[in-house]
Each structure stands twice: as structure tokens, then as C-alpha cells.
Coordinates of N, CA and C and ligand atoms in Angstrom, one line a residue:
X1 N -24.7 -5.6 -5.4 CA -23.5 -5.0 -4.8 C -22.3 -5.7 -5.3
X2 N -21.6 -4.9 -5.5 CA -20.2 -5.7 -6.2 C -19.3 -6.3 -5.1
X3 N -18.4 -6.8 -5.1 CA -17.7 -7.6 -4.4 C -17.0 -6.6 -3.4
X4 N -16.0 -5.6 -3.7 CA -15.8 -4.9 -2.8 C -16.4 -3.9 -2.1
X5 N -18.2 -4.0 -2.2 CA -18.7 -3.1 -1.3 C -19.4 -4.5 -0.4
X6 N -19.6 -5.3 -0.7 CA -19.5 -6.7 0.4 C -18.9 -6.6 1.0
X7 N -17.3 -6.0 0.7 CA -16.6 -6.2 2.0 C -15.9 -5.4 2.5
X8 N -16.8 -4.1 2.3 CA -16.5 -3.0 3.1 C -17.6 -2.9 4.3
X9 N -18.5 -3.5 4.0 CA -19.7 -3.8 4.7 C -19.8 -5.0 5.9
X10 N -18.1 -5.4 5.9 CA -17.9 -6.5 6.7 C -16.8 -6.6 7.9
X11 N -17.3 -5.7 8.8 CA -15.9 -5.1 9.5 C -15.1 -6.0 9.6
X12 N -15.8 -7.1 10.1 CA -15.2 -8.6 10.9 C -13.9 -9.0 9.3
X13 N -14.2 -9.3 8.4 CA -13.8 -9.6 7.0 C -12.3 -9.0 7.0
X14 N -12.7 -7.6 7.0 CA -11.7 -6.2 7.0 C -10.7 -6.7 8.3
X15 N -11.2 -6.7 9.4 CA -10.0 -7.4 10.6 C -9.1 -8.3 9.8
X16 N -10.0 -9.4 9.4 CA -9.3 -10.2 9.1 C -8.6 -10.2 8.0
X17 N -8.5 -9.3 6.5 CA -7.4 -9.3 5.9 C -6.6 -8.5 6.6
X18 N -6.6 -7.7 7.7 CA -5.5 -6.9 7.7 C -4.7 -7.8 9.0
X19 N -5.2 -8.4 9.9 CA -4.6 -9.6 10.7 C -3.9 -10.6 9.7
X20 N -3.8 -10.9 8.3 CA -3.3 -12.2 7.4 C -3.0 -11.0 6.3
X21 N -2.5 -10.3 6.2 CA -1.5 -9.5 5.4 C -0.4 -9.2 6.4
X22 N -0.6 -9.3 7.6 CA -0.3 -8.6 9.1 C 1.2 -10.1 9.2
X23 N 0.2 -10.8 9.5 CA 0.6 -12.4 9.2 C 1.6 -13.2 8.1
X24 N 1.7 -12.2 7.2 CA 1.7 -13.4 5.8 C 1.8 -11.7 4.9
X25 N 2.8 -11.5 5.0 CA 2.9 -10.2 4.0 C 2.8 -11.0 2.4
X26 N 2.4 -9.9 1.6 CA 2.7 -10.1 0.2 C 4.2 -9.7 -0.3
X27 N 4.8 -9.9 -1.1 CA 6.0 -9.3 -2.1 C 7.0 -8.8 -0.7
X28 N 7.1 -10.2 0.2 CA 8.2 -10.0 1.1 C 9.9 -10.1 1.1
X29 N 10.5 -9.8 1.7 CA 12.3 -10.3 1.7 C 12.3 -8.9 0.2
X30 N 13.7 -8.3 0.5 CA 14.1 -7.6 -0.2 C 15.1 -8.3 -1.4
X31 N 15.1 -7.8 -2.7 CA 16.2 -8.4 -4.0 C 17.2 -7.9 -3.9
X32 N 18.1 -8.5 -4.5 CA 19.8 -7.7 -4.2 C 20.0 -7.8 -5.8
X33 N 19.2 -6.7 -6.7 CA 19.6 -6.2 -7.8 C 19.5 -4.7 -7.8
X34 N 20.7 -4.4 -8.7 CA 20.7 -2.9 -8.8 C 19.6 -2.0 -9.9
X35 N 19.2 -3.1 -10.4 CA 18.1 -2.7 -11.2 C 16.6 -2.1 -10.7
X36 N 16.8 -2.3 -9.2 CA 15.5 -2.1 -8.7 C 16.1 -0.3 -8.0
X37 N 15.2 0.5 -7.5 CA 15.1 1.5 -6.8 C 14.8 1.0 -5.3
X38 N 15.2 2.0 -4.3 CA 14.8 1.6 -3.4 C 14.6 2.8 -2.6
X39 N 13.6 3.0 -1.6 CA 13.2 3.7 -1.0 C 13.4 3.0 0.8
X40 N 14.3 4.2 1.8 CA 13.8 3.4 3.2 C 12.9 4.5 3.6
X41 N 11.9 4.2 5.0 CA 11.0 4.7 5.4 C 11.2 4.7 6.7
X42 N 11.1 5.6 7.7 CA 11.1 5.9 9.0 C 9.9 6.3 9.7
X43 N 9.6 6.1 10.5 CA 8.2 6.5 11.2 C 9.2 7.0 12.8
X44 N 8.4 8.4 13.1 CA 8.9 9.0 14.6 C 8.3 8.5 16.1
X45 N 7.0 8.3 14.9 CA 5.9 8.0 16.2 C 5.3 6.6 16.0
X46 N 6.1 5.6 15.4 CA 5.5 4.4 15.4 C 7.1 3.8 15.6
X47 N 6.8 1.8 15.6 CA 8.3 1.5 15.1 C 8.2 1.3 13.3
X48 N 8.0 1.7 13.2 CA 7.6 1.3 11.5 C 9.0 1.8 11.1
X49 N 9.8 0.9 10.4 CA 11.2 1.0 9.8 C 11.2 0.2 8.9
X50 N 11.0 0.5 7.4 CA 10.8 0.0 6.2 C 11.6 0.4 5.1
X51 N 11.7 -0.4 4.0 CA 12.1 -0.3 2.9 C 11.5 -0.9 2.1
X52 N 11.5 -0.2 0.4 CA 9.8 -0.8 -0.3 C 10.8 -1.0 -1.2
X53 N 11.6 -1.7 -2.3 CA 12.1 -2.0 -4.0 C 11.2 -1.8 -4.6
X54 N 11.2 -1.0 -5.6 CA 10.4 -1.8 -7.1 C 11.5 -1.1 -8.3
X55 N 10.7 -2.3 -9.4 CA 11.5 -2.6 -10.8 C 10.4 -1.7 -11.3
X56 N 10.6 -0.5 -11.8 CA 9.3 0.3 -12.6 C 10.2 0.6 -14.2
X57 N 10.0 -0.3 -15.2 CA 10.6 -0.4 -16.6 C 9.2 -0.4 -17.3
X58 N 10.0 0.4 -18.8 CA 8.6 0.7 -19.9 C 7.5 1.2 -19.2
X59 N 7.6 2.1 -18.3 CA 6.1 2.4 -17.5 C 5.1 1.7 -16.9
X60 N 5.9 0.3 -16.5 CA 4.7 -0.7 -16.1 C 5.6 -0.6 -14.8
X61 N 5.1 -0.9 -13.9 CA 5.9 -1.1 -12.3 C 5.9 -2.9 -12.7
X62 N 7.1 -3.5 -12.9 CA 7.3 -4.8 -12.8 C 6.8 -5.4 -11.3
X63 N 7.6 -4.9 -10.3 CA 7.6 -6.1 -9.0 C 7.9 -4.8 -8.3
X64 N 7.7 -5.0 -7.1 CA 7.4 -4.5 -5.7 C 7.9 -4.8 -4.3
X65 N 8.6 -4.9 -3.6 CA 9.0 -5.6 -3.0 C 9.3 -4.9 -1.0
X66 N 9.3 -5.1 -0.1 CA 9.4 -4.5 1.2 C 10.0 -5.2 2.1
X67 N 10.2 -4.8 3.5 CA 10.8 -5.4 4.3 C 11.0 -4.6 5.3
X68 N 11.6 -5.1 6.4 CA 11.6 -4.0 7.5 C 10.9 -4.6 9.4
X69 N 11.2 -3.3 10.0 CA 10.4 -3.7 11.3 C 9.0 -2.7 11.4
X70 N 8.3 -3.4 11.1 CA 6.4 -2.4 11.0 C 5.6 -3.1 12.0
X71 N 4.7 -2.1 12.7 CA 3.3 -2.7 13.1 C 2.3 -3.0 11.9
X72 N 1.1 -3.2 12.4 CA 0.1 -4.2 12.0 C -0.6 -3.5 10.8
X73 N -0.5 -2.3 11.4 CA -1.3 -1.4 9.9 C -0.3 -0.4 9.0
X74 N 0.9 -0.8 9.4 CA 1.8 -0.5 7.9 C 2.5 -1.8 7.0
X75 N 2.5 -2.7 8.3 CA 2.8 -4.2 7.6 C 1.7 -4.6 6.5
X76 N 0.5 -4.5 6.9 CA -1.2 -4.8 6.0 C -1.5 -3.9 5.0
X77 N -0.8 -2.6 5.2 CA -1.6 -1.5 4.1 C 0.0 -1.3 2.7
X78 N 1.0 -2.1 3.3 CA 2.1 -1.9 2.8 C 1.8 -3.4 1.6
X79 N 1.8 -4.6 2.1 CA 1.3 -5.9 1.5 C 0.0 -5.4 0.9
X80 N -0.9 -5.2 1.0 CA -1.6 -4.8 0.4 C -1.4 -3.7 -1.0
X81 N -0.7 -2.7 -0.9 CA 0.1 -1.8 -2.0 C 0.7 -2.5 -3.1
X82 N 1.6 -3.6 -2.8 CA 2.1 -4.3 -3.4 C 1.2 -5.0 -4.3
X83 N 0.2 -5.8 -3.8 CA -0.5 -6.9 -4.8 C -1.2 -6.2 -5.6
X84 N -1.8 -4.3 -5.3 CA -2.3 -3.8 -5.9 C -1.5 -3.0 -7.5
X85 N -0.3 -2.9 -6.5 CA 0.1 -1.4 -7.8 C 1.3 -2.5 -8.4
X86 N 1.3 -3.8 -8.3 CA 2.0 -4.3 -9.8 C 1.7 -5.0 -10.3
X87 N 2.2 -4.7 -11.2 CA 1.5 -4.8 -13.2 C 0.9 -3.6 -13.7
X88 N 0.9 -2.6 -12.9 CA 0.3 -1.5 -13.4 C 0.9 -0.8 -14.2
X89 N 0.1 0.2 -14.9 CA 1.3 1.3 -15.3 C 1.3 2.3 -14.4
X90 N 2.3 3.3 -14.9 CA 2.4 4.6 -14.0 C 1.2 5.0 -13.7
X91 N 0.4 5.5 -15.1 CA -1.0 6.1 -14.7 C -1.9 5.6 -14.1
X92 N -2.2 4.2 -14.3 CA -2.6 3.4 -13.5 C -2.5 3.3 -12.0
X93 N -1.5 3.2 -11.6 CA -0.1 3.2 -10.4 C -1.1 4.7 -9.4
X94 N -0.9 5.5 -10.6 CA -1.5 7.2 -9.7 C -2.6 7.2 -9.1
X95 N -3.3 7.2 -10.3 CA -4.8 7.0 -9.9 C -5.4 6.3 -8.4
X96 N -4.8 4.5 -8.6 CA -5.1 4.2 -7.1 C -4.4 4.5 -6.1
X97 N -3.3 4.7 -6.1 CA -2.3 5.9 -5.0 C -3.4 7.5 -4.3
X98 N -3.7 7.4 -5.8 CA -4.8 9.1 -5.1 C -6.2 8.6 -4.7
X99 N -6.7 7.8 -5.3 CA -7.8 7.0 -4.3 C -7.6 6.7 -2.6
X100 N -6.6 5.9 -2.8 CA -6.0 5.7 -1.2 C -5.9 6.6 -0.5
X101 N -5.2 7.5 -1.0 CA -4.9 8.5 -0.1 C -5.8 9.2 0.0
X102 N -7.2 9.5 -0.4 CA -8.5 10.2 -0.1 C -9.3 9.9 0.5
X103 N -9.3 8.5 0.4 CA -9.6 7.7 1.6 C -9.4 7.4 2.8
X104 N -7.8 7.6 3.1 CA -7.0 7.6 4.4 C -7.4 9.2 4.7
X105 N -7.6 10.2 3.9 CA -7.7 11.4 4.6 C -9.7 12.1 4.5
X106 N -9.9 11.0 4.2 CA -11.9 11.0 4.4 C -12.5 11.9 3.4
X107 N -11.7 11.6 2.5 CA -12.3 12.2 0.7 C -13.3 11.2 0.0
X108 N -13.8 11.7 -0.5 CA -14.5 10.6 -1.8 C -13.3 9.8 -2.4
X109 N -13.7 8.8 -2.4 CA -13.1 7.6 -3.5 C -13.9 7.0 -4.4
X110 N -12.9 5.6 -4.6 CA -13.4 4.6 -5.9 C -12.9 3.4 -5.0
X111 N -13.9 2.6 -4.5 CA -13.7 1.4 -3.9 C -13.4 0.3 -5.0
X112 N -13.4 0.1 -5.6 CA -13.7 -0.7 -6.6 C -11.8 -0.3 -7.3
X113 N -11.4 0.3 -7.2 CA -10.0 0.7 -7.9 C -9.0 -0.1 -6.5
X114 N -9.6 0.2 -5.4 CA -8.7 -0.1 -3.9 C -8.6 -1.6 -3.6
X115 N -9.7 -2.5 -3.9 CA -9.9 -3.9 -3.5 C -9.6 -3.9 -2.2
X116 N -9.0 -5.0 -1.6 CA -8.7 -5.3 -0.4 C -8.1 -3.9 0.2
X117 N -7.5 -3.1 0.0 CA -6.8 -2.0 0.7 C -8.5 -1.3 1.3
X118 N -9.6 -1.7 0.9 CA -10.6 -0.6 1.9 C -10.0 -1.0 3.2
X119 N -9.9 -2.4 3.1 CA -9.5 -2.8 4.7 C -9.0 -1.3 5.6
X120 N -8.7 -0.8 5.1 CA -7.8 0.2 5.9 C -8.7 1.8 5.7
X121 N -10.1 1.6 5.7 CA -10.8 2.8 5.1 C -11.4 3.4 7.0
X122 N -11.4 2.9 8.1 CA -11.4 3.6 9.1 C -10.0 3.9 10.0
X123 N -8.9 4.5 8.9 CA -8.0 4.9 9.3 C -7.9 6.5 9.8
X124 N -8.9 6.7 8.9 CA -9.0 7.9 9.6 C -9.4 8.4 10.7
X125 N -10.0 7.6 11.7 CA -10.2 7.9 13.1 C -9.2 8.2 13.7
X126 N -8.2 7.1 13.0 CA -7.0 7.4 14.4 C -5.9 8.2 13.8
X127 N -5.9 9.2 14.0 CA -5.1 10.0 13.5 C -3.5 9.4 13.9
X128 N -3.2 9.0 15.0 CA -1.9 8.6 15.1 C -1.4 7.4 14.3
X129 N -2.7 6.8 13.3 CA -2.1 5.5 12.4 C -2.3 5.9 11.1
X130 N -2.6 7.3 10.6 CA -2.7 7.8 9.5 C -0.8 7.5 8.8
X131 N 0.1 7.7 9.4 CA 1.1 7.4 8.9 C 1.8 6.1 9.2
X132 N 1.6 5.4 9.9 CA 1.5 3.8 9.3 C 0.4 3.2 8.1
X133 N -0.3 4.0 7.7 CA -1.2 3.2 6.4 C -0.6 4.0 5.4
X134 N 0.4 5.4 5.6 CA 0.6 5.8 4.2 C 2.1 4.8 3.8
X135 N 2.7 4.9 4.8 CA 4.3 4.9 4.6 C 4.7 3.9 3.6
X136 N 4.2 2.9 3.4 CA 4.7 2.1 2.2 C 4.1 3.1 1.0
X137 N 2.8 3.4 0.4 CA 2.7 4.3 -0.5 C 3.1 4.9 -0.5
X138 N 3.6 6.1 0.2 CA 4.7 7.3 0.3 C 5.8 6.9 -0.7
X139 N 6.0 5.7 -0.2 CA 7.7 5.3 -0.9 C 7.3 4.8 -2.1
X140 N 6.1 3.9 -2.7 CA 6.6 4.0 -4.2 C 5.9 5.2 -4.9
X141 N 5.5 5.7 -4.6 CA 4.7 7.2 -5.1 C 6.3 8.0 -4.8
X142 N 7.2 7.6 -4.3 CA 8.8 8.4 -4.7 C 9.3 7.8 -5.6
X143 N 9.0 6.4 -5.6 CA 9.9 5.9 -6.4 C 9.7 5.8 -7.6
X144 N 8.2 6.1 -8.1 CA 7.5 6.7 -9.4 C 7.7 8.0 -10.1
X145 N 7.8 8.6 -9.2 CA 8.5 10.0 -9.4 C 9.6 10.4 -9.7
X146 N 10.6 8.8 -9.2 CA 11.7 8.9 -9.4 C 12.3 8.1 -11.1
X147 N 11.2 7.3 -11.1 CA 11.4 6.9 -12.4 C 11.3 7.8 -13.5
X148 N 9.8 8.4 -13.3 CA 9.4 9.7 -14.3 C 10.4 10.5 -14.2
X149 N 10.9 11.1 -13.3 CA 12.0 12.0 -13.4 C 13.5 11.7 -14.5
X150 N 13.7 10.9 -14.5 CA 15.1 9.9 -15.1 C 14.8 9.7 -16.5
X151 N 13.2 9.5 -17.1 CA 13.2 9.5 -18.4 C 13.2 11.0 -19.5
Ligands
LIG1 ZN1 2.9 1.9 12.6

């Protein structure tokens, strides 16, 4: 078994990165350059109030960056996003964006493209936290679109 079906197989494991992403975000505090894009994010039915930056130049997404007032599973699935989708390229970038999100909505995936983000693969039970695990991807899956658009 490869490493990420170990630890999909570990509920307890899974608590725990999403409790210490929850804790200890990744790619936190927002940059004050205009060279980045920025996306804010609102949730109706959560407090989730976020903003995601990223530098996406030459079709590599440089850096990533968030901030905001979130609960536990858009704070974790948001940090999580980040460590995943930079360095990537755009196409790169897509692909695990469309994994995720087939995952969050109980499609076939590729665990192995997601790494730590399975953490968040019994989101689909709770339908009322389906949009705290997208809402940071939402925003740079805009802000990819927004790059592609501009070239
Ligand atoms: Zn939330």
C-alpha cells in the first residue's frame, strides 16, 4: 500500500492533520504586493470569511497565500490547498482541483494526486461542510482562470 492509502485508512491520523492544519495553517498572513491576484471568499452558512493570494507567472502558480476568519474544515482544507497546488503548473494545478472536488462530491478519484487533503474525503456526509472544504479551492480555481484569461 502506498503511503497515502495508509492514511486514508487511518481515521485517527486524518483527525489529526486536519486538527494541525486547523492549528498551524500553511502559506498564512496575506502579502502586500500587487503582483499577486487576490480572491475574497464568503460563506452564508458558516463563519468562513477568507481571502486566498497567489503569484501564478509562466504557468507555474509561484506562492499561495490566505487569511481570514474560518472554521476547522475550511481553515485545514484551505492550508492544505496551498502546500498542494504550489509549484504546480496550471495543468497540473487542474487536474488535482478536479480530483478534489470528486472527492468532496463522492466521485471516483486519485488519492495519490490529493496527499494529505484525503483528510477531508468524509466531507461528503455532511452536506452543510461541503462548502467549507471547497471555499479556498473555489478561489484559486478563479484565480487560474483569471490568469488564463489575461494571457
Ligand atoms: Zn466553515
Amino acid at each position: 500500500m502506498s503511503e497515502v492509502e495508509n492514511l486514508m485508512n487511518d481515521p485517527q491520523v486524518l483527525r489529526e492533520l486536519i486538527m494541525d492544519h486547523y492549528q498551524y495553517p500553511h502559506n498564512h498572513k496575506l502579502i502586500k504586493d500587487n503582483g499577486y491576484m487576490s480572491v475574497h471568499m464568503a460563506s452564508d452558512s458558516c463563519i468562513d470569511d477568507i481571502t486566498v493570494q497567489s503569484d501564478i507567472k509562466d504557468g507555474i502558480i509561484q506562492d499561495i497565500r490566505f487569511d481570514g476568519i474560518a472554521c476547522t474544515i475550511s481553515t485545514a482544507s484551505t492550508s492544505m490547498m496551498t502546500d498542494l497546488l504550489k509549484g504546480k503548473s496550471i495543468a497540473e494545478a487542474r487536474e488535482i482541483i478536479k480530483n478534489y472536488f470528486d472527492m468532496i462530491e463522492e466521485k471516483d478519484y486519485d488519492p495519490e494526486l490529493l496527499q494529505e487533503a484525503v483528510a477531508l474525503k468524509n466531507v461528503y456526509k455532511q452536506a452543510n461542510r461541503i462548502k467549507c472544504a471547497t471555499i479556498g479551492w473555489k478561489a484559486i480555481e478563479e484565480m487560474i482562470d483569471e490568469s488564463e484569461a489575461k494571457k
